Coordinates of C-alpha atoms in Angstrom, one line a residue:
X22 CA 14.1 39.8 27.8
X23 CA 17.5 38.7 29.0
X24 CA 19.6 40.6 26.5
X25 CA 19.7 44.3 27.1
X26 CA 22.1 47.1 27.8
X27 CA 25.2 46.6 26.1
X28 CA 23.8 43.7 23.9
X29 CA 20.9 45.8 22.4
X30 CA 22.9 47.1 19.5
X31 CA 23.8 43.7 18.3
X32 CA 20.1 42.8 18.8
X33 CA 18.9 45.6 16.5
X34 CA 21.5 44.8 13.7
X35 CA 20.0 41.2 13.9
X36 CA 16.4 42.4 13.7
X37 CA 17.2 44.6 10.5
X38 CA 19.1 41.6 9.2
X39 CA 15.9 39.5 9.6
X40 CA 13.6 42.3 8.4
X41 CA 15.5 42.6 5.1
X42 CA 15.5 38.9 4.7
X43 CA 11.7 38.8 5.2
X44 CA 11.1 41.5 2.7
X45 CA 12.9 39.6 0.1
X46 CA 11.1 36.4 0.8
X47 CA 7.7 37.9 1.1
X48 CA 8.2 40.7 -1.4
X49 CA 8.1 44.5 -0.6
X50 CA 5.4 45.7 1.8
X51 CA 2.4 46.6 -0.6
X52 CA 2.5 50.1 -2.1
X53 CA 5.9 51.7 -0.9
X54 CA 8.6 50.2 -2.5
X55 CA 7.1 50.2 -5.7
X56 CA 5.8 53.5 -5.8
X57 CA 9.0 54.9 -4.5
X58 CA 11.1 53.2 -7.1
X59 CA 8.9 54.5 -10.1
X60 CA 8.8 57.9 -8.7
X61 CA 12.3 58.5 -7.7
X62 CA 13.6 57.1 -11.1
X63 CA 11.4 59.5 -12.7
X64 CA 12.9 62.3 -10.3
X65 CA 16.3 61.2 -11.0
X66 CA 16.4 60.6 -14.6
X67 CA 19.2 61.9 -16.5
X68 CA 17.5 61.9 -20.0
X69 CA 14.2 63.5 -20.5
X70 CA 13.2 63.6 -16.9
X71 CA 10.3 65.7 -17.5
X72 CA 8.7 63.2 -19.9
X73 CA 9.7 60.3 -17.8
X74 CA 7.7 62.0 -14.9
X75 CA 4.8 62.4 -17.3
X76 CA 4.8 59.0 -18.2
X77 CA 4.8 57.9 -14.5
X78 CA 2.0 59.9 -13.7
X79 CA -0.1 58.9 -16.6
X80 CA 0.3 55.5 -15.7
X81 CA -2.4 56.2 -13.0
X82 CA -5.8 57.9 -14.1
X83 CA -6.8 59.1 -10.7
X84 CA -3.1 60.4 -10.3
X85 CA -3.5 62.1 -13.4
X86 CA -6.4 64.1 -12.4
X87 CA -5.3 64.9 -9.0
X88 CA -1.8 66.4 -10.5
X89 CA -4.1 68.5 -12.9
X90 CA -6.2 69.6 -10.2
X91 CA -3.0 70.7 -8.2
X92 CA -1.4 72.6 -11.1
X93 CA -4.7 74.5 -11.8
X94 CA -5.4 75.3 -7.9
X95 CA -4.9 78.6 -6.5
X96 CA -1.4 78.0 -5.1
X97 CA -0.1 78.1 -8.5
X98 CA -2.7 80.6 -10.1
X99 CA 0.2 83.3 -10.9
X100 CA 1.0 80.9 -13.7
X101 CA -1.9 82.2 -15.6
X102 CA -3.2 79.8 -18.2
X103 CA -5.3 76.6 -17.5
X104 CA -3.1 73.5 -17.3
X105 CA -4.6 70.7 -19.3
X106 CA -1.6 68.1 -19.8
X107 CA 0.5 66.6 -17.3
X108 CA 3.3 67.5 -19.4
X109 CA 2.5 71.1 -18.7
X110 CA 1.9 70.2 -15.2
X111 CA 5.4 69.1 -14.8
X112 CA 6.5 72.5 -16.2
X113 CA 4.7 74.5 -13.7
X114 CA 5.1 72.5 -10.5
X115 CA 8.6 71.1 -11.1
X116 CA 9.6 67.4 -11.0
X117 CA 10.5 67.6 -7.1
X118 CA 7.1 68.9 -5.8
X119 CA 5.3 66.7 -8.6
X120 CA 7.3 63.9 -7.4
X121 CA 6.5 64.2 -3.8
X122 CA 2.8 64.5 -4.8
X123 CA 2.7 61.6 -7.2
X124 CA 4.7 59.5 -4.5
X125 CA 2.0 60.5 -1.7
X126 CA -1.0 59.7 -4.1
X127 CA 0.5 56.2 -5.2
X128 CA 0.8 55.3 -1.7
X129 CA -2.8 56.2 -0.7
X130 CA -4.0 54.2 -3.5
X131 CA -2.0 51.4 -3.3
X132 CA -2.3 51.0 0.7
X133 CA -6.2 51.6 0.7
X134 CA -6.5 48.8 -1.9
X135 CA -4.2 46.4 0.1
X136 CA -5.4 43.8 2.3
X137 CA -2.5 42.3 4.2
X138 CA -2.7 39.0 5.6
X139 CA -2.0 40.6 9.2
X140 CA -5.2 42.6 10.3
X141 CA -2.7 44.8 12.7
X142 CA -0.6 45.6 9.7
X143 CA -3.8 46.8 7.7
X144 CA -4.8 49.2 10.5
X145 CA -1.3 50.7 10.6
X146 CA -1.2 51.2 6.9
X147 CA -4.7 52.9 7.0
X148 CA -3.5 54.9 9.9
X149 CA -0.6 56.1 7.8
X150 CA -2.8 57.0 4.9
X151 CA -5.1 59.0 7.5
X152 CA -2.1 61.0 9.0
X153 CA -1.2 62.0 5.3
X154 CA -4.8 63.3 4.9
X155 CA -4.4 65.5 7.8
X156 CA -0.9 66.6 6.8
X157 CA -2.7 67.7 3.5
X158 CA -5.4 69.6 5.0
X159 CA -3.1 71.5 7.5
X160 CA -0.7 72.4 5.0
X161 CA -3.2 73.6 2.7
X162 CA -4.4 75.8 5.7
X163 CA -0.9 77.1 6.1
X164 CA -0.4 77.8 2.1
X165 CA 2.6 75.8 2.4
X166 CA 4.8 75.0 -0.6
X167 CA 6.2 71.8 1.1
X168 CA 2.5 70.3 1.2
X169 CA 3.4 67.5 -1.0
X170 CA 6.9 66.8 0.9
X171 CA 5.0 66.8 4.3
X172 CA 2.3 64.4 3.1
X173 CA 4.6 61.8 2.2
X174 CA 6.7 62.3 5.3
X175 CA 3.6 62.1 7.6
X176 CA 2.7 58.6 6.2
X177 CA 6.2 57.3 6.6
X178 CA 6.4 58.7 10.1
X179 CA 5.2 55.4 11.4
X180 CA 7.2 53.2 8.7
X181 CA 8.6 51.3 11.8
X182 CA 5.2 50.3 13.1
X183 CA 4.2 49.1 9.5
X184 CA 7.4 47.2 9.0
X185 CA 7.1 45.3 12.1
X186 CA 3.5 44.6 12.0
X187 CA 3.6 43.4 8.5
X188 CA 7.0 41.2 8.5
X189 CA 7.3 40.5 12.0
X190 CA 3.8 40.0 13.8
X191 CA 5.3 37.7 16.2
X192 CA 7.5 40.5 17.6
X193 CA 4.9 42.9 17.5
X194 CA 2.8 40.7 19.7
X195 CA 5.8 40.4 22.0
X196 CA 5.9 44.1 22.5
X197 CA 2.1 44.0 22.9
X198 CA 2.4 41.7 25.7
X199 CA 5.3 43.3 27.4
X200 CA 4.4 47.0 26.6
X201 CA 0.7 46.8 27.1
X202 CA -1.9 47.7 24.5
X203 CA -1.0 51.0 22.6
X204 CA 2.4 51.3 24.3
X205 CA 4.3 48.7 22.0
X206 CA 6.6 51.6 21.3
X207 CA 7.9 51.6 25.0
X208 CA 8.8 47.8 24.7
X209 CA 10.5 47.9 21.1
X210 CA 14.1 48.6 22.7
X211 CA 13.7 45.4 24.7
X212 CA 12.1 43.2 21.9
X213 CA 13.8 44.7 19.1
X214 CA 17.1 46.3 20.1
X215 CA 16.2 49.7 18.8
X216 CA 13.2 52.0 18.6
X217 CA 10.4 51.6 16.0
X218 CA 11.6 55.3 14.7
X219 CA 15.1 53.7 14.2
X220 CA 13.3 50.9 12.3
X221 CA 11.6 53.5 10.3
X222 CA 15.0 55.3 9.3
X223 CA 16.7 52.1 8.6
X224 CA 13.8 51.0 6.1
X225 CA 13.8 54.5 4.5
X226 CA 17.8 54.5 4.3
X227 CA 17.5 51.0 3.0
X228 CA 15.3 52.1 -0.1
X229 CA 17.2 55.1 -0.7
X230 CA 14.7 57.7 0.1
X231 CA 16.2 61.3 -0.4
X232 CA 17.6 63.0 3.0
X233 CA 15.0 65.5 2.9
X234 CA 12.2 62.7 3.1
X235 CA 14.1 61.1 5.7
X236 CA 14.6 64.0 7.9
X237 CA 11.0 65.0 7.7
X238 CA 10.1 61.4 9.1
X239 CA 11.8 62.4 12.2
X240 CA 9.8 62.8 15.4
X241 CA 9.9 66.4 16.8
X242 CA 7.6 68.1 19.5
X243 CA 6.1 71.3 19.4
X244 CA 8.6 74.3 19.5
X245 CA 8.1 77.2 21.5
X246 CA 6.6 80.3 20.5
X247 CA 8.9 82.7 18.8
X248 CA 11.6 80.0 18.2
X249 CA 13.0 80.0 14.6
X250 CA 11.4 77.1 12.6
X251 CA 13.1 75.9 9.6
X252 CA 11.6 74.4 6.7
X253 CA 12.9 71.1 7.6
X254 CA 11.6 71.4 11.2
X255 CA 8.2 72.5 9.8
X256 CA 7.7 69.2 7.8
X257 CA 9.0 67.0 10.8
X258 CA 6.7 68.9 13.0
X259 CA 3.7 68.5 10.7
X260 CA 4.5 64.7 10.1
X261 CA 4.6 64.0 13.9
X262 CA 1.4 65.9 14.6
X263 CA -0.4 64.4 11.9
X264 CA 0.6 60.8 12.8
X265 CA -0.3 61.7 16.6
X266 CA -3.7 62.9 15.1
X267 CA -4.3 59.8 13.1
X268 CA -3.8 57.8 16.2
X269 CA -6.3 59.6 18.2
X270 CA -9.0 59.9 15.4
X271 CA -8.9 55.9 14.4
X272 CA -11.4 54.9 16.9
X273 CA -13.5 58.1 16.2
X274 CA -14.7 58.6 19.8
X275 CA -15.2 61.4 22.2
X276 CA -11.8 60.9 24.2
X277 CA -10.0 60.6 20.8
X278 CA -11.5 63.8 19.4
X279 CA -10.2 65.8 22.7
X280 CA -6.7 64.3 22.4
X281 CA -6.6 65.9 18.8
X282 CA -7.8 69.3 20.0
X283 CA -5.0 69.2 22.6
X284 CA -2.3 67.9 20.0
X285 CA -3.2 70.5 17.4
X286 CA -3.5 73.5 20.0
X287 CA 0.1 72.5 20.8
X288 CA 1.6 72.6 17.2
X289 CA -0.5 75.8 16.2
X290 CA 2.1 78.3 16.6
X291 CA 4.9 76.2 15.3
X292 CA 3.0 75.5 12.2
X293 CA 1.5 79.1 11.5
X294 CA -2.0 77.7 11.6
X295 CA -4.6 78.8 14.4
X296 CA -6.7 76.1 16.1
X297 CA -9.9 77.5 14.3
X298 CA -8.2 76.4 11.2
X299 CA -6.8 73.2 12.8
X300 CA -10.2 72.3 13.5
X301 CA -11.3 72.8 10.0
X302 CA -8.5 70.9 8.6
X303 CA -9.2 68.0 10.8
X304 CA -13.0 67.9 9.9
X305 CA -11.9 67.9 6.1
X306 CA -9.6 65.2 6.6
X307 CA -12.1 63.0 8.5
X308 CA -14.4 63.5 5.5
X309 CA -11.8 62.3 3.0
X310 CA -11.0 59.5 5.1
X311 CA -14.8 58.6 5.5
X312 CA -14.6 57.9 1.5
X313 CA -11.2 56.7 0.9
X314 CA -10.3 54.4 3.9
X315 CA -11.7 50.7 4.1
X316 CA -11.6 49.3 7.9
X317 CA -11.1 52.5 10.0
X318 CA -14.2 53.1 12.6
X319 CA -14.6 56.6 11.2
X320 CA -14.8 55.3 7.6
X321 CA -18.1 54.7 5.9
X322 CA -19.2 51.8 3.1
X323 CA -18.3 52.9 -0.3
X324 CA -18.1 51.3 -3.5
X325 CA -14.5 51.1 -4.7
X326 CA -14.0 53.9 -7.1
X327 CA -12.7 52.7 -10.7
X328 CA -9.1 52.6 -11.2
X329 CA -8.9 52.8 -14.8
X330 CA -10.6 54.8 -17.3
X331 CA -13.0 53.4 -19.9
X332 CA -11.3 52.1 -23.2
X333 CA -13.4 54.5 -25.3
X334 CA -14.8 58.0 -24.6
X335 CA -17.5 59.7 -26.2
X336 CA -15.8 61.4 -29.5
X337 CA -16.7 65.1 -28.0
X338 CA -14.7 64.4 -25.0
X339 CA -11.8 63.2 -27.0
X340 CA -11.9 66.3 -29.3
X341 CA -11.9 68.6 -26.0
X342 CA -8.8 66.8 -24.6
X343 CA -7.1 67.3 -28.2
X344 CA -8.0 71.1 -28.0
X345 CA -7.1 71.4 -24.4
X346 CA -3.5 70.1 -25.2
X347 CA -3.2 72.5 -28.3
X348 CA -4.1 75.1 -26.0
X349 CA -1.3 74.1 -23.6
X350 CA 1.3 74.0 -26.6
X351 CA 0.3 77.6 -27.4
X352 CA 0.5 78.7 -23.9
X353 CA 4.5 77.9 -24.0
X354 CA 5.3 78.0 -27.5
X355 CA 7.4 80.9 -27.1
X356 CA 9.8 79.5 -24.7
X357 CA 9.4 75.7 -25.0
X358 CA 12.2 73.4 -25.9
X359 CA 11.3 70.9 -28.7
X360 CA 11.4 68.0 -26.3
X361 CA 8.9 69.7 -24.1
X362 CA 6.5 70.3 -27.0
X363 CA 7.2 66.7 -28.4
X364 CA 6.0 65.4 -24.8
X365 CA 2.8 67.5 -24.6
X366 CA 2.0 66.6 -28.1
X367 CA 2.4 62.8 -27.6
X368 CA 0.5 62.8 -24.3
X369 CA -2.3 64.8 -25.9
X370 CA -2.8 62.6 -29.0
X371 CA -2.3 59.5 -26.7
X372 CA -5.1 60.7 -24.3
X373 CA -7.5 62.4 -26.6
X374 CA -7.8 59.4 -29.3
X375 CA -7.5 56.8 -26.9
X376 CA -4.2 55.2 -28.4
X377 CA -3.1 51.5 -27.2
X378 CA 0.4 52.9 -27.9
X379 CA 2.0 56.4 -28.9
X380 CA 5.5 56.7 -30.0
X381 CA 7.5 59.8 -30.9
X382 CA 10.3 59.3 -33.4
X383 CA 13.3 61.5 -33.7
X384 CA 15.6 61.8 -36.8
X385 CA 19.3 61.5 -36.1
X386 CA 21.2 63.1 -38.9
X387 CA 24.5 62.0 -37.9
X388 CA 23.7 58.4 -37.9
X389 CA 21.3 58.9 -40.7
X390 CA 18.2 57.2 -39.1
X391 CA 15.1 57.5 -37.4
X392 CA 15.0 56.5 -33.3
X393 CA 12.1 56.1 -30.9
X394 CA 12.6 58.6 -28.1
X395 CA 9.2 58.9 -25.8
X396 CA 6.4 56.3 -25.5
X397 CA 3.1 55.7 -24.0
X398 CA 1.2 52.5 -23.7
X399 CA 1.7 48.9 -22.2
X400 CA 4.7 47.2 -23.2
X401 CA 6.0 49.7 -25.7
X402 CA 8.9 51.1 -23.6
X403 CA 10.6 47.8 -23.6
X404 CA 10.8 47.9 -27.3
X405 CA 11.9 51.4 -28.1
X406 CA 15.6 50.1 -28.7
X407 CA 14.2 48.0 -31.6
X408 CA 12.3 51.0 -33.2
X409 CA 15.0 52.4 -35.4
X410 CA 15.4 52.4 -39.2
X411 CA 17.4 54.4 -41.9
X412 CA 16.5 57.9 -43.1
X413 CA 17.1 56.6 -46.7
X414 CA 13.9 56.6 -48.5
X415 CA 12.0 53.4 -48.8
X416 CA 8.5 52.6 -50.2
X417 CA 6.6 52.2 -47.0
X418 CA 3.8 54.1 -45.1
X419 CA 6.3 56.2 -42.8
X420 CA 8.5 57.4 -45.6
X421 CA 5.4 58.4 -47.6
X422 CA 4.1 60.4 -44.6
X423 CA 7.3 62.1 -44.3
X424 CA 7.7 62.7 -48.0
X425 CA 3.9 64.2 -48.4
X426 CA 4.0 66.0 -44.7
X427 CA 0.4 65.4 -44.2
X428 CA -1.3 63.1 -41.5
X429 CA -2.0 59.4 -42.6
X430 CA -4.5 57.4 -40.9
X431 CA -4.4 53.6 -41.7
X432 CA -7.7 51.8 -40.8
X433 CA -6.6 48.4 -41.4
X434 CA -2.9 47.8 -40.9
X435 CA -3.8 44.0 -41.5
X436 CA -5.2 44.1 -44.8
X437 CA -2.9 41.6 -46.7
X438 CA -2.8 44.0 -49.6
X439 CA -1.4 46.7 -47.3
X440 CA 1.4 44.3 -45.7
X441 CA 4.0 45.3 -48.4
X442 CA 4.0 49.0 -47.2
X443 CA 4.8 48.0 -43.5
X444 CA 8.5 47.7 -42.7
X445 CA 10.1 45.1 -40.7
X446 CA 10.8 47.0 -37.7
X447 CA 7.0 47.7 -37.3
X448 CA 6.1 44.2 -37.9
X449 CA 8.7 43.2 -35.3
X450 CA 7.6 45.8 -32.7
X451 CA 3.9 47.1 -33.5
X452 CA 2.3 44.6 -35.1
X453 CA -0.4 44.0 -32.6
X454 CA -2.0 47.3 -34.0
X455 CA -5.0 47.2 -36.2
X456 CA -5.1 51.0 -37.1
X457 CA -2.7 53.6 -36.6
X458 CA -2.0 57.4 -37.3
X459 CA 1.3 59.0 -38.3
X460 CA 2.0 62.7 -37.8
X461 CA 5.0 64.0 -39.9
X462 CA 7.3 66.7 -38.4
X463 CA 8.8 68.6 -41.2
X464 CA 11.1 71.5 -40.4
X465 CA 12.3 73.8 -43.1
X466 CA 10.9 71.5 -45.6
X467 CA 13.3 68.5 -44.0
X468 CA 11.9 65.5 -41.9
X469 CA 12.8 65.8 -38.2
X470 CA 10.8 62.9 -37.0
X471 CA 7.0 61.9 -36.5
X472 CA 4.5 61.0 -34.0
X473 CA 2.7 57.5 -34.1
X474 CA -0.1 56.2 -32.5
X475 CA -2.1 53.1 -32.9
X476 CA -5.3 50.9 -31.4
X477 CA -5.3 47.2 -30.8
X478 CA -8.2 44.9 -31.2
X479 CA -9.7 45.7 -27.9
X480 CA -11.0 48.9 -29.4
X481 CA -14.0 49.2 -31.9
X482 CA -13.3 50.2 -35.5
X483 CA -11.9 53.4 -35.7
X484 CA -12.8 56.7 -37.9
X485 CA -11.4 59.8 -37.5
X486 CA -13.5 62.8 -38.1
X487 CA -12.2 66.0 -40.3
X488 CA -12.1 67.9 -36.7
X489 CA -10.0 65.3 -35.4
X490 CA -7.4 65.4 -38.4
X491 CA -7.5 69.4 -38.2
X492 CA -6.6 69.3 -34.5
X493 CA -4.0 66.9 -35.4
X494 CA -2.6 69.1 -38.0
X495 CA -2.6 71.9 -35.9
X496 CA -0.9 70.1 -33.0
X497 CA 1.9 68.7 -35.2
X498 CA 2.4 72.4 -36.7
X499 CA 3.3 73.6 -33.0
X500 CA 5.9 70.9 -32.6
X501 CA 7.5 72.0 -36.1
X502 CA 7.5 75.8 -34.8
X503 CA 9.4 74.7 -31.8
X504 CA 11.9 72.6 -33.8
X505 CA 12.3 75.5 -36.5
X506 CA 13.0 78.1 -33.6
X507 CA 15.5 76.0 -32.0
X508 CA 17.3 75.7 -35.6
X509 CA 17.1 79.5 -35.9
X510 CA 18.9 80.0 -32.5
X511 CA 21.5 77.5 -33.2
X512 CA 22.1 79.2 -36.5
X513 CA 22.3 82.7 -35.0
X514 CA 24.5 81.3 -32.2
X515 CA 27.0 79.7 -34.7
X516 CA 26.0 76.2 -33.3
X517 CA 24.0 74.8 -36.2
X518 CA 24.0 71.1 -35.9
X519 CA 24.8 69.3 -39.2

């Protein structure tokens, strides 16, 4: 290369400009930007942040199960009761921890299911996933509260390599020719005008990643024994070690195994995990990788696991979900806010009855109307603004449910004889439904809102059992108690809302 030295900075700027141009033309690298946007939006949400995180997690059945497993793990056993719903898991873990976990798991799933056009890029992506697996096992061995954050940072540690191999394969090939196989990093300053670590940092900043994650991505060698290790250094050290281990583990050979032992031994004291625990953690990571990775030599052939739950469950399983969600509500009944109870209730009936869509409506007394506030299901969120109607009585099924204070089940909403009982707002927004349920919420004998759930044509004909009706009534009773308790507190405090 003829441009070096003083001109390298300018070359680096041109490299990044070209990189952003190519991301715009080709679309964001699979998995990363999409997952980052969804999770960070949920973490930063100003309204109903806990519900936004719940909805984000529930969009992926595999992710849902892993979040619940973490919330019920020994690390969080001090919280006592079994956690059955994502809504409660968010309360137990906190939005930051669950956000980092969700981000990491989303990346694993999306990257391992992606086949980039460039084989080298696919290899780099799977190495990143493998680094995350190593970090997860080591962090668990250390019983670290930063485990989820460390996993994300470990996968992002080699982000620069992934960006260049995916978007600039011609530059990667030039780096390989100039630096030699396995020494592409050494040639990066000449070919790119900046290091691969700088490329990764620039991409992280470009995407708006939080500063703590950007700091955790940095390269950090092992610190001397006795030297104080901050939380930030611990995460950066683990992410560096995990990425190095992933590189050495990749070919699954004796030389790589020996290098991994050397790497883990050098970081052992800094991370607070003894060498024997390190060895065990690496073996667990290899076992996970064998099942989850697709092209690594250490992976084994496996059927790609299903990415969505079956559309219908056996009735007994659905009843268990309803009962479990009700138990979650009882566990937190003394302290939960009404919005939190509504979130758990809506999630529970959505999952337990396999609704196509579920929506929570809240009464706004000042504006004399009902408005949709929370939702699950494809396409419904975009229509929430249209789901509003006057609280003045009208002869339709929703006002009838609120007046009767009982669960109403409509088996065939498309019956011509029933059409007059369906309001215009429902026909404009939810008319794909064939059957639906309304759970009215009356606090102190006054309507406060209702929960709605429906099934579209893709589901077989629905019939609710008496057990399900009983559980639905119990669930709505728990929400009502939370609303009434809130009203009592407002009254005592002299702040009762009119």
